[in-house]
C-alpha positions in Angstrom: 50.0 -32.4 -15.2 46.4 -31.4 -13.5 45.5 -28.0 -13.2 43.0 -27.0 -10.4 39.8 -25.7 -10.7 37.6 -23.5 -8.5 34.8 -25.7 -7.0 36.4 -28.4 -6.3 36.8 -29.3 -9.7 40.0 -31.0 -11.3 41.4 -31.2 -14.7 42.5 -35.1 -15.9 43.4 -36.1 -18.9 41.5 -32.9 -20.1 38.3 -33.9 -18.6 36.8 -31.1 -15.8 36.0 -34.0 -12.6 34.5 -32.9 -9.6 36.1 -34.1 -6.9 33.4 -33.8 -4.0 30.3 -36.3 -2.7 27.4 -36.6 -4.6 24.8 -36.4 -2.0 20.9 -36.0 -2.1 21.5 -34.4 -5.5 24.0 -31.8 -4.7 28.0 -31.7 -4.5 28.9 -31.6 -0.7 32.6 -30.9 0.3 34.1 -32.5 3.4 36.8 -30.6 5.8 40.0 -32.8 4.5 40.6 -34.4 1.5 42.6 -37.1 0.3 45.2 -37.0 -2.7 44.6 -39.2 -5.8 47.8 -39.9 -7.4 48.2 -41.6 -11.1 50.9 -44.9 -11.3 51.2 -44.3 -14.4 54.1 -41.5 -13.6 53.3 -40.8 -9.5 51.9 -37.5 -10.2 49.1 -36.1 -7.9 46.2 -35.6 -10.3 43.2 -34.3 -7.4 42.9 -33.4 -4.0 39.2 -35.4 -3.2 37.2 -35.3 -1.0 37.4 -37.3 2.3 34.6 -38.2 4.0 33.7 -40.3 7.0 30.2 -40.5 9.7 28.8 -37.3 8.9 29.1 -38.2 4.9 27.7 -41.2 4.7 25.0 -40.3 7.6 24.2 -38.0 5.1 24.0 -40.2 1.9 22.1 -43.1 3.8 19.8 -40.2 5.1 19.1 -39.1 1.5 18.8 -43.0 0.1 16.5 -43.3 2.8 13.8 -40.0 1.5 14.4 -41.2 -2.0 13.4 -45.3 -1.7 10.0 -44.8 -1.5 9.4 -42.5 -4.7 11.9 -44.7 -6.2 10.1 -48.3 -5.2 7.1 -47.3 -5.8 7.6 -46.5 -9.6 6.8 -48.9 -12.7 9.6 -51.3 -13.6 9.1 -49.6 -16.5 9.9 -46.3 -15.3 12.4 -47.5 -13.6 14.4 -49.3 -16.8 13.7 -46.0 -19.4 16.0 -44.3 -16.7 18.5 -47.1 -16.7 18.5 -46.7 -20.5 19.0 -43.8 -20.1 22.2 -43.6 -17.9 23.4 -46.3 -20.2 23.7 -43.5 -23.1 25.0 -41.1 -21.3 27.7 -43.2 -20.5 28.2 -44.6 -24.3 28.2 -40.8 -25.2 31.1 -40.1 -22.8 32.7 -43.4 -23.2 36.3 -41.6 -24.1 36.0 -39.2 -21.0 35.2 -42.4 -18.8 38.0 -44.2 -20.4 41.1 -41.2 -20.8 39.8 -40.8 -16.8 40.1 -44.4 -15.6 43.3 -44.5 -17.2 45.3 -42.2 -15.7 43.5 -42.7 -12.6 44.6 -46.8 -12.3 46.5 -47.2 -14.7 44.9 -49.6 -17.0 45.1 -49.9 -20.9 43.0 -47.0 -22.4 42.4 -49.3 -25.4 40.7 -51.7 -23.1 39.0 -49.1 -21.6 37.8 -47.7 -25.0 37.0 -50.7 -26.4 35.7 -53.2 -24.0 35.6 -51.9 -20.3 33.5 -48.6 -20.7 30.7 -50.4 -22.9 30.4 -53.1 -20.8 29.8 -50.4 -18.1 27.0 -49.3 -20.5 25.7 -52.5 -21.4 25.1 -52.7 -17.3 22.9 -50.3 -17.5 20.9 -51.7 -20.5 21.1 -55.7 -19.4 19.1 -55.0 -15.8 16.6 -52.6 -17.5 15.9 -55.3 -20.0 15.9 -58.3 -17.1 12.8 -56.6 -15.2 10.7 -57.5 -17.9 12.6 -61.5 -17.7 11.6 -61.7 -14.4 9.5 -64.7 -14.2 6.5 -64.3 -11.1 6.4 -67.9 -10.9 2.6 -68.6 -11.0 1.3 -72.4 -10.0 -1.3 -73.9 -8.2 -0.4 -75.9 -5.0 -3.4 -77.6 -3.3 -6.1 -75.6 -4.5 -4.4 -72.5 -4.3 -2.3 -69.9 -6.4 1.1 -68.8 -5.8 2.9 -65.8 -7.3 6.3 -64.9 -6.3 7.5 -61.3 -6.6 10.6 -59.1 -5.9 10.2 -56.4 -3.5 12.3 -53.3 -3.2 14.9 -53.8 -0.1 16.1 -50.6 0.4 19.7 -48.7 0.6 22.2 -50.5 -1.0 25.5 -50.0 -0.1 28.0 -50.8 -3.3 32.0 -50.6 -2.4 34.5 -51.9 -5.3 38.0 -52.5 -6.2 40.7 -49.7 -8.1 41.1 -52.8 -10.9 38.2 -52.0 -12.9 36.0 -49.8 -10.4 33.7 -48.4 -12.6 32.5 -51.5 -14.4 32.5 -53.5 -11.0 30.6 -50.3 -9.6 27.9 -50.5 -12.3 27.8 -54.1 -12.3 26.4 -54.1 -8.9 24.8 -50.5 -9.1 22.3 -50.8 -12.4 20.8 -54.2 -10.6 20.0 -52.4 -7.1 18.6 -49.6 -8.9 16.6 -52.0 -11.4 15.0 -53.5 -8.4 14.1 -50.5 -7.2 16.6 -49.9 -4.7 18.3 -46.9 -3.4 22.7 -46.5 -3.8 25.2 -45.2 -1.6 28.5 -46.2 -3.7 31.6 -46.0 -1.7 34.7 -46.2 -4.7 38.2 -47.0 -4.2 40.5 -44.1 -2.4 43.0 -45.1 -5.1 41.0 -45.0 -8.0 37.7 -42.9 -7.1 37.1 -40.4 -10.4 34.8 -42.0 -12.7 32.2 -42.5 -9.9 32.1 -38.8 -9.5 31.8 -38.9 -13.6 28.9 -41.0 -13.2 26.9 -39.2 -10.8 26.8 -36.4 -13.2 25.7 -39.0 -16.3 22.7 -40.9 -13.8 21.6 -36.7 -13.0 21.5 -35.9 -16.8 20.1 -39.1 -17.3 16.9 -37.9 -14.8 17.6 -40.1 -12.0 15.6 -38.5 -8.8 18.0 -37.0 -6.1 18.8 -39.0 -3.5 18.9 -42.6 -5.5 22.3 -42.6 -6.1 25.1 -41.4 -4.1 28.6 -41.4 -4.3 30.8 -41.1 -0.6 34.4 -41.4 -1.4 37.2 -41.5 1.5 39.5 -43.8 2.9 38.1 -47.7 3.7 38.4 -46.9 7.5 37.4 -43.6 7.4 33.9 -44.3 5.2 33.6 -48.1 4.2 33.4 -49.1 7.5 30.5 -46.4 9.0 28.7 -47.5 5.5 28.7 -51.2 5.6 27.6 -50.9 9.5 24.9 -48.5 9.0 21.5 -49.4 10.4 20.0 -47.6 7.2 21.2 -50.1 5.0 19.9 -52.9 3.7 22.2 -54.5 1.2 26.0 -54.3 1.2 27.6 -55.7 -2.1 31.0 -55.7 -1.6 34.2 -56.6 -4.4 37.7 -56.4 -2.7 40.4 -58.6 -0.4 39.5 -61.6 2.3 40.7 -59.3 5.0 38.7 -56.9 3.9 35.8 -59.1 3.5 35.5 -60.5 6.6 35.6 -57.3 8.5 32.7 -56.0 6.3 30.8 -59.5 7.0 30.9 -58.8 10.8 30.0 -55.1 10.6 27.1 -56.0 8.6 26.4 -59.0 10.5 26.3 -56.9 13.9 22.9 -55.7 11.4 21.6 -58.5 10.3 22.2 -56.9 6.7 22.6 -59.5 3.7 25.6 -59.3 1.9 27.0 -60.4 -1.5 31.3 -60.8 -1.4 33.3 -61.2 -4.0 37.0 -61.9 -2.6 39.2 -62.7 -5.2 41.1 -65.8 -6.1 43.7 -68.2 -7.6 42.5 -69.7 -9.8 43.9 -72.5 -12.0 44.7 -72.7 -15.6 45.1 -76.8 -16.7 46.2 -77.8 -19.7 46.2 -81.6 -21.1 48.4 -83.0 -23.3 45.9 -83.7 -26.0 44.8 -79.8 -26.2 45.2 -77.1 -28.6 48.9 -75.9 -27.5 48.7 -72.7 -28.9 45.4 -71.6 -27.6 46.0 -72.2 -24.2 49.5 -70.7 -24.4 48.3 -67.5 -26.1 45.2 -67.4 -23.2 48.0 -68.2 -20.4 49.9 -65.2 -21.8 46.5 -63.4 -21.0 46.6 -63.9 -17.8 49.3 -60.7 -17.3 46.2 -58.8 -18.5 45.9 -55.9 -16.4 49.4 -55.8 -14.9 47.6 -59.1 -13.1 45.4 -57.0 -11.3 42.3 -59.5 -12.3 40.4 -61.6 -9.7 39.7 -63.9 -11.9 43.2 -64.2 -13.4 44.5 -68.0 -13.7 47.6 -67.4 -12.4 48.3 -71.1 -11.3 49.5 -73.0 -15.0 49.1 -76.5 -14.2 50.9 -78.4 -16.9 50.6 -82.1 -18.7 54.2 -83.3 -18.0 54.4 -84.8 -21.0 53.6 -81.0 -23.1 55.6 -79.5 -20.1 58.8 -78.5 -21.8 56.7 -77.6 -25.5 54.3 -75.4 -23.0 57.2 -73.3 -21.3 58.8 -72.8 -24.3 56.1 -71.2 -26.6 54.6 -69.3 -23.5 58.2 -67.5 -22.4 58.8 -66.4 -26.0 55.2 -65.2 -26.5 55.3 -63.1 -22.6 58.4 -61.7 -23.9 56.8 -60.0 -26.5 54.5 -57.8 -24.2 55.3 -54.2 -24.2 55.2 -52.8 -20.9 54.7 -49.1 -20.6 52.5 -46.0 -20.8 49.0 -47.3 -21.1 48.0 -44.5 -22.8 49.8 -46.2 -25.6 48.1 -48.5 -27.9 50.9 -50.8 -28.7 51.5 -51.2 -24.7 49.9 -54.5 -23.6 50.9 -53.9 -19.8 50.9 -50.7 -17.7 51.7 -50.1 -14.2 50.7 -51.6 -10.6 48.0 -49.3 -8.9 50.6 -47.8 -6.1 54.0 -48.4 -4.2 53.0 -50.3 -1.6 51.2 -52.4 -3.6 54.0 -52.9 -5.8 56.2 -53.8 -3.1 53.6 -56.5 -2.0 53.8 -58.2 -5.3 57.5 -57.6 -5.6 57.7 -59.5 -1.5 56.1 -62.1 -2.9 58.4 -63.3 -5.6 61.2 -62.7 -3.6 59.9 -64.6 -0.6 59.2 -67.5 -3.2 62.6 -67.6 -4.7 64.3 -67.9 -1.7 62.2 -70.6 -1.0 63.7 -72.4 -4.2 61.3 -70.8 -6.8 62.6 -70.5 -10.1 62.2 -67.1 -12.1 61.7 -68.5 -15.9 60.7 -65.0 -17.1 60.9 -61.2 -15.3 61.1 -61.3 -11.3 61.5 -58.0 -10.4 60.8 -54.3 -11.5 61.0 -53.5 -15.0 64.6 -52.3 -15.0 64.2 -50.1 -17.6 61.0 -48.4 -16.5 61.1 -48.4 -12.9 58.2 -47.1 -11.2 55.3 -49.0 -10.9 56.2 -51.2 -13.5 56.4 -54.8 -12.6 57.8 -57.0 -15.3 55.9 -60.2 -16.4 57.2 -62.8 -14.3 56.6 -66.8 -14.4 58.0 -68.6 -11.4 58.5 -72.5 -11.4 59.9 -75.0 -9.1 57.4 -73.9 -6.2 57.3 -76.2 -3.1 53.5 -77.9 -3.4 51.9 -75.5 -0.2 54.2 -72.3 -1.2 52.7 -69.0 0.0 53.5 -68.4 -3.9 50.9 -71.1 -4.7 48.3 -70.9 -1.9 47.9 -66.8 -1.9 46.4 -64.3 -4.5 49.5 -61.8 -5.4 47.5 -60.0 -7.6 49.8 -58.8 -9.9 51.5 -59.8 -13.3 53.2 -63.0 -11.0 52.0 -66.4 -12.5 53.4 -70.1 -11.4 53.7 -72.9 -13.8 53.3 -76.9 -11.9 53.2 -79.9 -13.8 51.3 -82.8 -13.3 51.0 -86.8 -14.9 47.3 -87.5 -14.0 44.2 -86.0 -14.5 43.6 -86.9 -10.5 47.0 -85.0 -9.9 45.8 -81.7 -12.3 42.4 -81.5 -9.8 43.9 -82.4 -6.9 46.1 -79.2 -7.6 43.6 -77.1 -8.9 42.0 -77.3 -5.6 44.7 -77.0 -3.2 44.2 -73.5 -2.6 41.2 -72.3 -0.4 39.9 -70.1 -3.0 37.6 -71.1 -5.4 36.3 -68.2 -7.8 36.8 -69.2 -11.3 39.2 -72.0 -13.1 40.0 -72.4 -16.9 41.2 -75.6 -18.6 42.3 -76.8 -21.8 41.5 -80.5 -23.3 40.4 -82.0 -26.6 38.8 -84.4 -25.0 34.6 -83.3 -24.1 34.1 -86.6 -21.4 37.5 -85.1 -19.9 36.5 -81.4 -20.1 32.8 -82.4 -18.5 34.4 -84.8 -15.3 37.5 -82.2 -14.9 34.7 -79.4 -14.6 32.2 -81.4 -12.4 35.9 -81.9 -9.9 37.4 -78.0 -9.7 36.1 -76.0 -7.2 35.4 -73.0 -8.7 32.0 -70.3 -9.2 32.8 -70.1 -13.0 34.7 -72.9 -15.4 35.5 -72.3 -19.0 36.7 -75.0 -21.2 38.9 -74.1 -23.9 38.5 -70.1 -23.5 38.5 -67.3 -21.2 36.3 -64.7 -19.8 33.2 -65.0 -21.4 30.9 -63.4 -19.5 26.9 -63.6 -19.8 25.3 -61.1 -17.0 22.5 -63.7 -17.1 24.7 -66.3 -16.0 25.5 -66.8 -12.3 28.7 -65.3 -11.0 30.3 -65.4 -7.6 33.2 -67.7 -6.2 33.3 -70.8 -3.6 35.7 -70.7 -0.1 37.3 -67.9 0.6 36.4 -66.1 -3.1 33.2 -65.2 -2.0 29.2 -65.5 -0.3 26.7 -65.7 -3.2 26.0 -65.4 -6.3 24.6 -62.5 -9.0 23.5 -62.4 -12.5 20.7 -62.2 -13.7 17.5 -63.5 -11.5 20.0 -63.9 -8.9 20.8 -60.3 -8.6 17.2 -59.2 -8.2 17.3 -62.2 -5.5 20.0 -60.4 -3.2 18.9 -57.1 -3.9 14.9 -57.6 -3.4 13.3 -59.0 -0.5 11.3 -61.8 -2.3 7.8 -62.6 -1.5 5.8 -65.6 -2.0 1.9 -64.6 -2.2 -0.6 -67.4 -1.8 -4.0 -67.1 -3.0 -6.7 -68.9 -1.9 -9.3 -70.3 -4.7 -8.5 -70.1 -8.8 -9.2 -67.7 -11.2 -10.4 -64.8 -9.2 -6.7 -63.0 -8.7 -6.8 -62.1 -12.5 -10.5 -61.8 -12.9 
């Protein structure tokens, strides 16, 4: 239970929150709030803030003042503050983490041990990349080039309830690295650890007015954010639907923007590969209650390993514990609110009457109840299924078989998504042609979620426009100049 405090401040999982905007360096309250309510057990856990125009009118306003102090420091400056917000947040890592959980539900040993680091390590990796970034120098015709990456402006940053503090940062410490300005927009189901992190970048000595947190409803404050004339990025991490409406608004501007949109993505496995690795990853797909973009939830099985595959992986899901993920034995918690339950739960319903084939869970955990979806494989799918074809986005996984390696891609990419794909294969000349064939932004061969922030990362079809990581974030958030000099040896004399 949450007990209220004066101020607008709320009590959650014993840590004080406070639930207003972070503005131009101050706490501003809005009129109307909205109610943040935890899936682990349904209880309301803050009454936030609810902004809209005036809000975020406000918080581009404030971006706005603050970009040219902000620009015009040293990358070196800029990266001892980054370093800075990166302790802050190592030294509250279990307040970020008991937070996050009850606010979305997600395992607090993941949130402990691997979520709220990587939130640090955010923070740390961009600081560090300013002094990576190559300028480029060479001589063309008699003449010197030097390429260099120019502050852009307000960034608007809006992200997902799935892991919102760690997709926040990953898009936040780059803007800010570049020399950017942040109006962060976070999920109306899942908003508190934004609202932790404003106070961390303020300790931390970030100047008022370069980062600031909005929170509200999509409708309400996404959508005057993304089509603000102030802003000159919008990096955005949620649904196609979604996506598409934020590409026109900021179209409408002119305003780049970087989308990442989700998938459904493949998970192949060849006859002559390692059977229990890819089972045990496969099982690590429910990760999350499903609530991963990345998740291969499409098993695309060697007919010949087929009946081997199913049986190892069924015993090994049915040894998940689903329940509080405060827990540490719990391996899956609950789906993020009713009506997205009810989406996930429509889906495998749909399917089965279709002539799907539950071979483990199906339905609500019967025990539980809740928001607690039980691990479910369906098989049998018709090839085309809306089962197959769109991203559920919860623990909901399909297993297909196939007799040829043309038959495994051809599957792989029968979906118009395209953000990641995983495969399984002894064989390296298979792995390399089976990678060069899936569409996909990111393959990995015989593991799963390895992530190197200097690597590319970013989706093909409908998973996405562009990529980050990196050089290639400083790309979409800087305006990048190419300087020609004429002559040699006088630039640097």
């Amino acid at each position: 239970m949450v007990i209220c405090l004066p101020t607008s401040m709320a009590r959650v999982a014993g840590v004080a929150v406070d639930t207003r905007h972070w503005i131009g360096g101050h706490r501003v309250a809005s009129p109307a709030t909205f109610t943040d309510v935890s899936p682990i057990d349904g209880e309301p856990i803050a009454e936030v803030a609810r902004g809209g125009t005036a809000e975020v009118g406000a918080a581009v306003g404030a971006a706005r003042a603050a970009f040219a102090g902000w620009a015009a420091a040293p990358p070196s400056e800029r990266a001892t503050v980054l370093r800075a917000i990166a302790a802050g947040v190592r030294a509250r890592i279990e307040d970020l983490a008991q937070v996050e959980t009850r606010d979305n539900g997600a395992l607090l040993r993941s949130h402990l041990r691997s979520v709220m680091p990587r939130v640090a390590h955010n923070f740390e990796f961009f600081a560090d990349w300013l002094g990576h970034l190559d300028p480029g120098d060479r001589e063309v015709s008699g003449h010197a080039e030097r390429v260099s990456w120019d502050p852009s402006g307000v960034t608007a940053v809006i992200t997902p309830w799935n892991a919102p503090l760690m997709l926040a940062t990953w898009r936040i410490a780059p803007a800010l690295a570049a020399g950017n300005t942040v109006v962060a927009k976070p999920p109306e189901w899942a908003p508190l650890t934004a609202s932790l992190l404003a106070d961390i970048t303020r300790e931390a000595g970030l100047p008022d007015g370069v980062f600031n947190v909005v929170q509200g409803l999509g409708a309400e404050a996404g959508a005057p954010l993304v089509a603000h004339p102030g802003v000159a990025r919008v990096a955005f991490t949620g649904s196609v639907a979604t996506g598409r409406q934020v590409a026109a608004a900021a179209g409408a501007q002119l305003t780049p923007v970087s989308l990442e949109l989700g998938g459904k993505s493949p998970l192949l496995v060849f006859a002559d590969a390692d059977l229990d690795l890819a089972v045990g990853h496969a099982v690590g797909q429910f990760d999350n209650a499903g609530q991963v973009c990345l998740a291969g939830t499409r098993l695309l099985v060697d007919e010949a390993i087929a009946a081997e595959f199913t049986a190892r992986f069924t015993v090994r899901a049915a040894e998940l514990r689903q329940g509080d993920p405060r827990d540490e034995a719990t391996d899956i918690g609950p789906n993020i609110t009713r009506a997205h339950l009810d989406r996930v739960d429509g889906y495998v319903q749909r399917a089965v009457a279709a002539g799907a084939v539950p071979l483990l869970g199906g339905a609500v955990n019967p025990v539980l109840g809740g928001l607690y979806y039980q691990p479910t494989l369906l098989g049998g799918a018709t090839p085309g299924a809306e089962i197959l074809t769109e991203e559920v986005f919860g623990p909901v996984l399909t297993l297909q078989t196939f007799a040829t390696e043309a038959e495994a891609v051809a599957l792989a990419n029968s979906t118009p998504y395209g953000l990641a794909a995983t495969l399984f294969t002894g064989d390296k000349a298979r792995a390399e042609r089976v990678s060069a064939r899936l569409v996909a932004g990111t393959v990995w061969v015989n593991c799963f979620f390895v992530r190197d922030l200097a690597a590319p990362f970013g989706g093909a079809g409908l998973s996405g426009i562009g990529r980050e990581g990196g050089t290639w974030s400083f790309d979409f958030y800087s305006d990048v100049k190419n300087t020609v000099y004429a002559g040699q040896g006088w630039r640097d004399g």
